[in-house]
mmCIF file of C-alpha atoms and ligand atoms in Angstrom:
data_model
loop_
_atom_site.group_PDB
_atom_site.id
_atom_site.type_symbol
_atom_site.label_atom_id
_atom_site.label_comp_id
_atom_site.label_asym_id
_atom_site.label_seq_id
_atom_site.Cartn_x
_atom_site.Cartn_y
_atom_site.Cartn_z
ATOM 1 C CA UNK A 151 -36.647 -28.839 29.217
ATOM 2 C CA UNK A 152 -34.834 -27.618 31.428
ATOM 3 C CA UNK A 153 -35.595 -29.888 35.036
ATOM 4 C CA UNK A 154 -36.604 -27.523 37.540
ATOM 5 C CA UNK A 155 -39.590 -26.097 34.758
ATOM 6 C CA UNK A 156 -40.204 -28.990 34.460
ATOM 7 C CA UNK A 157 -41.124 -29.851 37.971
ATOM 8 C CA UNK A 158 -42.544 -27.141 38.079
ATOM 9 C CA UNK A 159 -44.931 -27.972 35.566
ATOM 10 C CA UNK A 160 -45.772 -31.523 36.575
ATOM 11 C CA UNK A 161 -46.264 -30.513 39.940
ATOM 12 C CA UNK A 162 -48.686 -28.293 38.838
ATOM 13 C CA UNK A 163 -50.752 -30.579 37.579
ATOM 14 C CA UNK A 164 -49.689 -33.668 39.524
ATOM 15 C CA UNK A 165 -51.531 -34.615 41.992
ATOM 16 C CA UNK A 166 -50.077 -37.822 44.866
ATOM 17 C CA UNK A 167 -52.819 -37.275 47.402
ATOM 18 C CA UNK A 168 -56.697 -37.115 47.563
ATOM 19 C CA UNK A 169 -56.847 -34.415 50.503
ATOM 20 C CA UNK A 170 -58.771 -31.716 49.355
ATOM 21 C CA UNK A 171 -58.691 -32.579 46.342
ATOM 22 C CA UNK A 172 -60.884 -30.721 43.660
ATOM 23 C CA UNK A 173 -61.687 -30.100 40.212
ATOM 24 C CA UNK A 174 -62.918 -26.758 40.300
ATOM 25 C CA UNK A 175 -59.758 -25.472 41.458
ATOM 26 C CA UNK A 176 -58.253 -26.674 37.719
ATOM 27 C CA UNK A 177 -58.847 -24.285 35.311
ATOM 28 C CA UNK A 178 -58.758 -26.834 31.271
ATOM 29 C CA UNK A 179 -57.203 -22.923 30.056
ATOM 30 C CA UNK A 180 -54.430 -23.200 31.627
ATOM 31 C CA UNK A 181 -51.312 -22.920 29.734
ATOM 32 C CA UNK A 182 -48.641 -22.739 32.462
ATOM 33 C CA UNK A 183 -47.641 -19.234 30.988
ATOM 34 C CA UNK A 184 -44.954 -17.531 34.095
ATOM 35 C CA UNK A 185 -43.043 -21.189 33.308
ATOM 36 C CA UNK A 186 -43.369 -22.044 29.740
ATOM 37 C CA UNK A 187 -42.508 -19.587 26.823
ATOM 38 C CA UNK A 188 -46.295 -19.697 24.541
ATOM 39 C CA UNK A 189 -43.355 -19.649 21.471
ATOM 40 C CA UNK A 190 -41.659 -22.158 22.887
ATOM 41 C CA UNK A 191 -44.132 -24.531 23.725
ATOM 42 C CA UNK A 192 -44.062 -26.622 20.457
ATOM 43 C CA UNK A 193 -40.310 -26.916 20.003
ATOM 44 C CA UNK A 194 -40.516 -28.561 23.541
ATOM 45 C CA UNK A 195 -42.515 -30.773 22.633
ATOM 46 C CA UNK A 196 -40.671 -32.197 19.686
ATOM 47 C CA UNK A 197 -37.905 -32.572 22.237
ATOM 48 C CA UNK A 198 -39.767 -34.073 24.614
ATOM 49 C CA UNK A 199 -41.127 -36.746 21.945
ATOM 50 C CA UNK A 200 -37.659 -37.432 20.235
ATOM 51 C CA UNK A 201 -36.192 -38.080 24.193
ATOM 52 C CA UNK A 202 -39.055 -40.393 24.832
ATOM 53 C CA UNK A 203 -38.257 -42.012 22.256
ATOM 54 C CA UNK A 204 -34.690 -42.569 23.537
ATOM 55 C CA UNK A 205 -35.697 -43.360 27.228
ATOM 56 C CA UNK A 206 -38.004 -46.319 25.266
ATOM 57 C CA UNK A 207 -34.759 -47.564 23.904
ATOM 58 C CA UNK A 208 -33.126 -47.880 27.060
ATOM 59 C CA UNK A 209 -35.978 -48.732 28.996
ATOM 60 C CA UNK A 210 -37.131 -51.719 26.548
ATOM 61 C CA UNK A 211 -33.427 -53.667 26.652
ATOM 62 C CA UNK A 212 -34.063 -54.229 30.710
ATOM 63 C CA UNK A 213 -37.326 -55.838 29.603
ATOM 64 C CA UNK A 214 -37.943 -54.935 33.995
ATOM 65 C CA UNK A 215 -40.042 -52.250 34.152
ATOM 66 C CA UNK A 216 -42.766 -51.200 32.397
ATOM 67 C CA UNK A 217 -44.949 -47.959 32.099
ATOM 68 C CA UNK A 218 -48.311 -48.056 32.119
ATOM 69 C CA UNK A 219 -50.124 -44.856 30.762
ATOM 70 C CA UNK A 220 -53.957 -44.495 31.371
ATOM 71 C CA UNK A 221 -55.450 -41.535 29.991
ATOM 72 C CA UNK A 222 -58.883 -40.868 30.547
ATOM 73 C CA UNK A 223 -60.925 -37.455 29.307
ATOM 74 C CA UNK A 224 -65.150 -36.084 28.255
ATOM 75 C CA UNK A 225 -65.611 -36.827 24.839
ATOM 76 C CA UNK A 226 -63.494 -34.766 22.116
ATOM 77 C CA UNK A 227 -60.355 -33.914 24.735
ATOM 78 C CA UNK A 228 -58.477 -34.765 22.023
ATOM 79 C CA UNK A 229 -57.345 -38.579 24.009
ATOM 80 C CA UNK A 230 -56.715 -39.817 20.384
ATOM 81 C CA UNK A 231 -54.602 -36.818 18.775
ATOM 82 C CA UNK A 232 -52.290 -36.613 22.120
ATOM 83 C CA UNK A 233 -51.212 -40.655 22.680
ATOM 84 C CA UNK A 234 -50.620 -40.494 18.673
ATOM 85 C CA UNK A 235 -48.409 -37.074 18.556
ATOM 86 C CA UNK A 236 -47.046 -38.041 21.564
ATOM 87 C CA UNK A 237 -45.592 -41.751 20.526
ATOM 88 C CA UNK A 238 -45.219 -40.164 17.429
ATOM 89 C CA UNK A 239 -41.740 -40.850 17.454
ATOM 90 C CA UNK A 240 -41.630 -43.750 20.090
ATOM 91 C CA UNK A 241 -40.886 -47.906 18.329
ATOM 92 C CA UNK A 242 -44.518 -49.319 17.554
ATOM 93 C CA UNK A 243 -42.555 -52.432 18.500
ATOM 94 C CA UNK A 244 -42.208 -51.271 22.242
ATOM 95 C CA UNK A 245 -45.427 -49.932 22.802
ATOM 96 C CA UNK A 246 -49.350 -51.561 23.700
ATOM 97 C CA UNK A 247 -51.376 -49.442 23.141
ATOM 98 C CA UNK A 248 -55.296 -50.698 24.399
ATOM 99 C CA UNK A 249 -58.658 -48.919 23.314
ATOM 100 C CA UNK A 250 -60.829 -49.822 25.962
ATOM 101 C CA UNK A 251 -64.949 -49.661 24.820
ATOM 102 C CA UNK A 252 -68.123 -51.236 26.472
ATOM 103 C CA UNK A 253 -67.453 -54.699 27.463
ATOM 104 C CA UNK A 254 -68.668 -57.475 25.445
ATOM 105 C CA UNK A 255 -70.481 -60.761 27.204
ATOM 106 C CA UNK A 256 -67.170 -62.300 27.265
ATOM 107 C CA UNK A 257 -65.785 -59.025 29.779
ATOM 108 C CA UNK A 258 -68.858 -59.257 31.434
ATOM 109 C CA UNK A 259 -68.840 -62.943 32.298
ATOM 110 C CA UNK A 260 -65.780 -62.379 34.317
ATOM 111 C CA UNK A 261 -64.542 -59.297 36.890
ATOM 112 C CA UNK A 262 -64.201 -55.932 35.778
ATOM 113 C CA UNK A 263 -60.086 -56.143 36.487
ATOM 114 C CA UNK A 264 -59.878 -59.071 34.075
ATOM 115 C CA UNK A 265 -59.812 -57.366 30.761
ATOM 116 C CA UNK A 266 -57.886 -54.537 31.835
ATOM 117 C CA UNK A 267 -55.408 -56.876 33.599
ATOM 118 C CA UNK A 268 -54.568 -59.334 30.590
ATOM 119 C CA UNK A 269 -53.153 -55.962 28.623
ATOM 120 C CA UNK A 270 -50.776 -55.242 30.644
ATOM 121 C CA UNK A 271 -47.945 -53.891 29.067
ATOM 122 C CA UNK A 272 -44.925 -55.924 29.326
ATOM 123 C CA UNK A 273 -41.778 -55.634 31.493
ATOM 124 C CA UNK A 274 -39.862 -52.931 29.289
ATOM 125 C CA UNK A 275 -43.117 -52.342 26.849
ATOM 126 C CA UNK A 276 -44.716 -48.942 27.251
ATOM 127 C CA UNK A 277 -49.316 -49.527 28.056
ATOM 128 C CA UNK A 278 -50.704 -47.260 26.797
ATOM 129 C CA UNK A 279 -54.459 -47.395 27.852
ATOM 130 C CA UNK A 280 -57.169 -44.685 25.872
ATOM 131 C CA UNK A 281 -59.633 -45.085 28.920
ATOM 132 C CA UNK A 282 -59.982 -48.103 31.773
ATOM 133 C CA UNK A 283 -60.383 -49.635 34.723
ATOM 134 C CA UNK A 284 -61.784 -46.095 35.922
ATOM 135 C CA UNK A 285 -64.622 -46.554 33.280
ATOM 136 C CA UNK A 286 -66.037 -48.592 35.290
ATOM 137 C CA UNK A 287 -66.482 -45.697 38.529
ATOM 138 C CA UNK A 288 -67.301 -43.029 35.530
ATOM 139 C CA UNK A 289 -69.322 -44.477 33.230
ATOM 140 C CA UNK A 290 -70.338 -46.880 34.885
ATOM 141 C CA UNK A 291 -71.347 -44.413 38.210
ATOM 142 C CA UNK A 292 -73.051 -42.011 35.788
ATOM 143 C CA UNK A 293 -75.474 -44.760 34.414
ATOM 144 C CA UNK A 294 -75.935 -46.826 37.378
ATOM 145 C CA UNK A 295 -78.542 -48.760 35.087
ATOM 146 C CA UNK A 296 -75.000 -50.394 33.553
ATOM 147 C CA UNK A 297 -74.397 -52.306 36.543
ATOM 148 C CA UNK A 298 -76.878 -55.070 35.785
ATOM 149 C CA UNK A 299 -75.290 -56.446 32.607
ATOM 150 C CA UNK A 300 -72.519 -57.310 35.179
ATOM 151 C CA UNK A 301 -74.894 -60.059 36.621
ATOM 152 C CA UNK A 302 -73.085 -59.517 40.090
ATOM 153 C CA UNK A 303 -74.346 -61.100 43.024
ATOM 154 C CA UNK A 304 -76.795 -58.904 43.885
ATOM 155 C CA UNK A 305 -76.102 -59.105 48.028
ATOM 156 C CA UNK A 306 -72.827 -57.573 46.714
ATOM 157 C CA UNK A 307 -74.839 -54.281 44.948
ATOM 158 C CA UNK A 308 -74.887 -51.856 47.982
ATOM 159 C CA UNK A 309 -73.793 -48.165 48.357
ATOM 160 C CA UNK A 310 -70.783 -48.892 49.558
ATOM 161 C CA UNK A 311 -69.579 -50.549 45.271
ATOM 162 C CA UNK A 312 -68.711 -47.088 44.518
ATOM 163 C CA UNK A 313 -66.302 -46.917 47.328
ATOM 164 C CA UNK A 314 -65.383 -50.126 47.312
ATOM 165 C CA UNK A 315 -64.386 -50.043 43.625
ATOM 166 C CA UNK A 316 -61.968 -47.113 44.220
ATOM 167 C CA UNK A 317 -60.604 -49.662 47.155
ATOM 168 C CA UNK A 318 -60.557 -51.992 44.540
ATOM 169 C CA UNK A 319 -58.870 -49.833 41.891
ATOM 170 C CA UNK A 320 -56.390 -48.430 44.275
ATOM 171 C CA UNK A 321 -54.889 -51.904 45.910
ATOM 172 C CA UNK A 322 -54.326 -53.628 42.320
ATOM 173 C CA UNK A 323 -51.687 -49.980 40.880
ATOM 174 C CA UNK A 324 -49.884 -51.057 44.096
ATOM 175 C CA UNK A 325 -49.511 -54.220 43.157
ATOM 176 C CA UNK A 326 -48.276 -52.917 40.140
ATOM 177 C CA UNK A 327 -46.646 -50.575 41.451
ATOM 178 C CA UNK A 328 -44.857 -53.157 43.405
ATOM 179 C CA UNK A 329 -44.661 -55.359 40.296
ATOM 180 C CA UNK A 330 -41.915 -52.915 38.339
ATOM 181 C CA UNK A 331 -45.024 -51.459 36.566
ATOM 182 C CA UNK A 332 -45.005 -47.760 36.744
ATOM 183 C CA UNK A 333 -48.583 -46.165 36.775
ATOM 184 C CA UNK A 334 -49.058 -42.887 35.146
ATOM 185 C CA UNK A 335 -52.737 -41.391 34.880
ATOM 186 C CA UNK A 336 -53.976 -38.623 32.475
ATOM 187 C CA UNK A 337 -56.900 -36.955 33.267
ATOM 188 C CA UNK A 338 -57.448 -34.891 30.100
ATOM 189 C CA UNK A 339 -59.434 -31.667 30.674
ATOM 190 C CA UNK A 340 -61.957 -29.718 28.802
ATOM 191 C CA UNK A 341 -64.160 -27.465 29.385
ATOM 192 C CA UNK A 342 -68.057 -27.809 28.357
ATOM 193 C CA UNK A 343 -67.444 -24.916 26.103
ATOM 194 C CA UNK A 344 -65.101 -26.135 24.646
ATOM 195 C CA UNK A 345 -66.666 -29.236 23.902
ATOM 196 C CA UNK A 346 -69.636 -27.878 22.261
ATOM 197 C CA UNK A 347 -66.441 -25.968 20.732
ATOM 198 C CA UNK A 348 -65.289 -29.574 19.187
ATOM 199 C CA UNK A 349 -68.393 -31.233 17.995
ATOM 200 C CA UNK A 350 -69.323 -27.877 16.344
ATOM 201 C CA UNK A 351 -66.222 -28.479 14.440
ATOM 202 C CA UNK A 352 -67.290 -32.031 14.368
ATOM 203 C CA UNK A 353 -70.228 -31.286 12.428
ATOM 204 C CA UNK A 354 -69.495 -29.167 10.386
ATOM 205 C CA UNK A 355 -65.966 -30.592 8.608
ATOM 206 C CA UNK A 356 -66.983 -33.924 6.430
ATOM 207 C CA UNK A 357 -62.900 -34.876 7.412
ATOM 208 C CA UNK A 358 -64.081 -35.026 11.351
ATOM 209 C CA UNK A 359 -67.601 -36.243 10.839
ATOM 210 C CA UNK A 360 -66.929 -40.177 11.321
ATOM 211 C CA UNK A 361 -65.744 -38.614 14.828
ATOM 212 C CA UNK A 362 -69.083 -38.042 16.040
ATOM 213 C CA UNK A 363 -71.235 -39.876 17.586
ATOM 214 C CA UNK A 364 -74.780 -38.857 18.369
ATOM 215 C CA UNK A 365 -74.283 -40.424 22.355
ATOM 216 C CA UNK A 366 -71.644 -38.789 22.064
ATOM 217 C CA UNK A 367 -74.330 -35.170 23.016
ATOM 218 C CA UNK A 368 -76.145 -37.361 25.460
ATOM 219 C CA UNK A 369 -73.424 -37.878 27.456
ATOM 220 C CA UNK A 370 -72.900 -34.042 27.322
ATOM 221 C CA UNK A 371 -75.823 -33.601 29.330
ATOM 222 C CA UNK A 372 -74.258 -35.391 31.932
ATOM 223 C CA UNK A 373 -71.352 -33.078 32.589
ATOM 224 C CA UNK A 374 -71.875 -32.808 36.193
ATOM 225 C CA UNK A 375 -72.589 -36.418 36.739
ATOM 226 C CA UNK A 376 -69.197 -37.359 35.772
ATOM 227 C CA UNK A 377 -66.828 -33.626 37.021
ATOM 228 C CA UNK A 378 -68.099 -35.882 40.061
ATOM 229 C CA UNK A 379 -66.867 -38.250 39.550
ATOM 230 C CA UNK A 380 -63.685 -37.704 38.069
ATOM 231 C CA UNK A 381 -63.406 -35.362 41.313
ATOM 232 C CA UNK A 382 -64.100 -39.530 43.786
ATOM 233 C CA UNK A 383 -61.663 -41.374 41.696
ATOM 234 C CA UNK A 384 -58.723 -39.857 41.858
ATOM 235 C CA UNK A 385 -59.058 -38.045 44.777
ATOM 236 C CA UNK A 386 -59.701 -41.992 45.838
ATOM 237 C CA UNK A 387 -57.181 -42.835 43.737
ATOM 238 C CA UNK A 388 -54.067 -40.470 43.621
ATOM 239 C CA UNK A 389 -50.743 -42.074 45.302
ATOM 240 C CA UNK A 390 -47.345 -41.161 44.818
ATOM 241 C CA UNK A 391 -46.907 -44.565 42.996
ATOM 242 C CA UNK A 392 -49.263 -43.935 40.831
ATOM 243 C CA UNK A 393 -50.423 -40.163 40.845
ATOM 244 C CA UNK A 394 -52.512 -38.305 38.268
ATOM 245 C CA UNK A 395 -52.299 -35.890 36.572
ATOM 246 C CA UNK A 396 -54.915 -33.345 35.353
ATOM 247 C CA UNK A 397 -54.150 -32.142 32.242
ATOM 248 C CA UNK A 398 -55.738 -28.845 30.973
ATOM 249 C CA UNK A 399 -56.564 -30.080 27.852
ATOM 250 C CA UNK A 400 -58.400 -26.444 25.864
ATOM 251 C CA UNK A 401 -55.199 -26.189 24.174
ATOM 252 C CA UNK A 402 -53.463 -29.160 22.325
ATOM 253 C CA UNK A 403 -50.577 -28.290 22.333
ATOM 254 C CA UNK A 404 -50.306 -27.487 26.354
ATOM 255 C CA UNK A 405 -51.761 -30.839 26.852
ATOM 256 C CA UNK A 406 -49.242 -33.194 25.112
ATOM 257 C CA UNK A 407 -46.154 -31.112 26.176
ATOM 258 C CA UNK A 408 -47.663 -32.005 29.841
ATOM 259 C CA UNK A 409 -48.013 -35.839 29.270
ATOM 260 C CA UNK A 410 -44.861 -36.414 26.870
ATOM 261 C CA UNK A 411 -42.862 -34.842 29.964
ATOM 262 C CA UNK A 412 -44.362 -36.611 32.845
ATOM 263 C CA UNK A 413 -43.797 -40.216 30.617
ATOM 264 C CA UNK A 414 -40.495 -38.361 30.435
ATOM 265 C CA UNK A 415 -40.118 -37.409 33.755
ATOM 266 C CA UNK A 416 -41.345 -40.829 34.864
ATOM 267 C CA UNK A 417 -38.448 -43.016 32.868
ATOM 268 C CA UNK A 418 -36.264 -40.654 34.059
ATOM 269 C CA UNK A 419 -35.858 -41.558 37.101
ATOM 270 C CA UNK A 420 -35.504 -45.092 36.877
ATOM 271 C CA UNK A 421 -31.874 -44.330 36.429
ATOM 272 C CA UNK A 422 -32.113 -46.860 33.266
ATOM 273 C CA UNK A 423 -27.854 -47.348 32.199
ATOM 274 C CA UNK A 424 -27.511 -48.614 28.284
ATOM 275 C CA UNK A 425 -27.124 -52.029 28.905
ATOM 276 C CA UNK A 426 -23.483 -52.669 26.746
ATOM 277 C CA UNK A 427 -22.238 -56.283 26.963
ATOM 278 C CA UNK A 428 -20.986 -57.932 29.610
ATOM 279 C CA UNK A 429 -17.544 -60.055 29.519
ATOM 280 C CA UNK A 430 -18.546 -63.610 28.526
ATOM 281 C CA UNK A 431 -20.637 -62.029 26.138
ATOM 282 C CA UNK A 432 -17.973 -59.529 24.708
ATOM 283 C CA UNK A 433 -15.929 -62.768 23.974
ATOM 284 C CA UNK A 434 -18.380 -63.847 21.768
ATOM 285 C CA UNK A 435 -18.720 -60.885 20.192
ATOM 286 C CA UNK A 436 -15.410 -61.174 19.692
ATOM 287 C CA UNK A 437 -16.165 -65.073 17.839
ATOM 288 C CA UNK A 438 -18.409 -63.311 15.722
ATOM 289 C CA UNK A 439 -16.249 -60.803 13.983
ATOM 290 C CA UNK A 440 -13.632 -62.840 13.434
ATOM 291 C CA UNK A 441 -16.212 -65.757 11.863
ATOM 292 C CA UNK A 442 -16.473 -63.211 9.607
ATOM 293 C CA UNK A 443 -13.234 -62.129 9.164
ATOM 294 C CA UNK A 444 -12.581 -65.968 7.982
ATOM 295 C CA UNK A 445 -16.021 -65.519 5.577
ATOM 296 C CA UNK A 446 -13.261 -63.401 3.213
ATOM 297 C CA UNK A 447 -14.652 -60.938 0.377
HETATM 298 P P1 ATP B 144 -63.583 -41.947 20.630
HETATM 299 O O1 ATP B 144 -64.981 -41.554 20.025
HETATM 300 O O2 ATP B 144 -62.384 -40.995 19.917
HETATM 301 O O3 ATP B 144 -63.256 -42.400 19.555
HETATM 302 P P2 ATP B 144 -64.455 -43.297 22.681
HETATM 303 O O4 ATP B 144 -62.866 -43.160 23.581
HETATM 304 O O5 ATP B 144 -65.078 -42.043 23.057
HETATM 305 O O6 ATP B 144 -63.076 -42.629 21.899
HETATM 306 P P3 ATP B 144 -65.993 -44.807 21.584
HETATM 307 O O7 ATP B 144 -66.662 -45.861 21.155
HETATM 308 O O8 ATP B 144 -66.600 -43.437 21.426
HETATM 309 O O9 ATP B 144 -64.533 -44.169 21.939
HETATM 310 O O10 ATP B 144 -66.157 -45.050 23.309
HETATM 311 C C1 ATP B 144 -65.924 -45.671 23.941
HETATM 312 C C2 ATP B 144 -67.039 -45.666 25.429
HETATM 313 O O11 ATP B 144 -66.996 -47.129 25.766
HETATM 314 C C3 ATP B 144 -67.950 -45.124 26.268
HETATM 315 O O12 ATP B 144 -68.523 -44.231 25.537
HETATM 316 C C4 ATP B 144 -67.208 -45.356 26.803
HETATM 317 O O13 ATP B 144 -67.540 -44.927 28.444
HETATM 318 C C5 ATP B 144 -67.643 -47.127 27.222
HETATM 319 N N1 ATP B 144 -67.687 -47.760 28.245
HETATM 320 C C6 ATP B 144 -65.913 -47.889 28.093
HETATM 321 N N2 ATP B 144 -65.526 -48.959 28.974
HETATM 322 C C7 ATP B 144 -66.297 -49.302 29.535
HETATM 323 C C8 ATP B 144 -67.607 -50.035 31.024
HETATM 324 N N3 ATP B 144 -66.442 -50.297 31.633
HETATM 325 N N4 ATP B 144 -68.683 -49.799 31.066
HETATM 326 C C9 ATP B 144 -68.751 -49.607 30.283
HETATM 327 N N5 ATP B 144 -68.891 -48.106 29.276
HETATM 328 C C10 ATP B 144 -67.430 -48.330 28.924
HETATM 329 MG MG1 MG B 145 -66.337 -41.063 22.067
#
């Protein structure tokens, strides 16, 4: 994709500062028609998937930078499909994917970042978080009674707990950035109507029934509370070193294109050069070549 178009596309959705951020300014139906020709978007996506694969092959041997992509969304917004599609060309050996579910007893016995820290990508790897530490300021904020299962000392649970958690998340991500982890955060933004349509499809199509869970309907009833929590979370944690992308997700193709282009842009910005070989290694390479030749036929 042409550089100038890519920048325009990503700038449209990229949030790097919280000031004035409003979710209602972001249309889940947007497909950036003034920038992207609808006919071309599938070809662009295919090219993006291929490019990402090349970039991962550069990232890996350097074993220095890592990339962490965090996916957050309401149910049926397409997290799984996006991850599957965007990463489909990438060597699985260079990728670490983690899906975070409701925490179990061992996880609840620790601070909330503990399980996240254990799953951070190694240097050279791309890490994908399907849900993340943000659940702690989303689902837990919407269902405050979940806090009780976390066994925090009562005197530490104040009205400021969400503000404090957001501060801690922002500090954690700054630390990661300073350690050489490129942090990208994607909120796949669907509308309640589109969610309803997708839920109905899951109910109607036996092949999709497995994707449906009864609790999804219950969560839907808290839509506005979730949106408030998302807005607060994005506003408090959007920075240039750990930007949010509010990705319109009513169109699956468009969402995938935005995600893949954001990953490409971030890795290209690292300006990694092919590793090549240092001089002493080159000599060894020649020696190896000779030994193989000496083995004869
Ligand atoms: P899908 O439904 O597409 O398979 P999913 O990510 O929704 O994927 P589920 O197993 O349905 O997977 O849901 C995981 C659940 O775990 C979500 O309801 C999420 O809110 C919850 N969860 C994740 N992290 C936490 C957390 N820290 N505290 C409480 N609940 C959490
Ligand atoms: Mg689910």
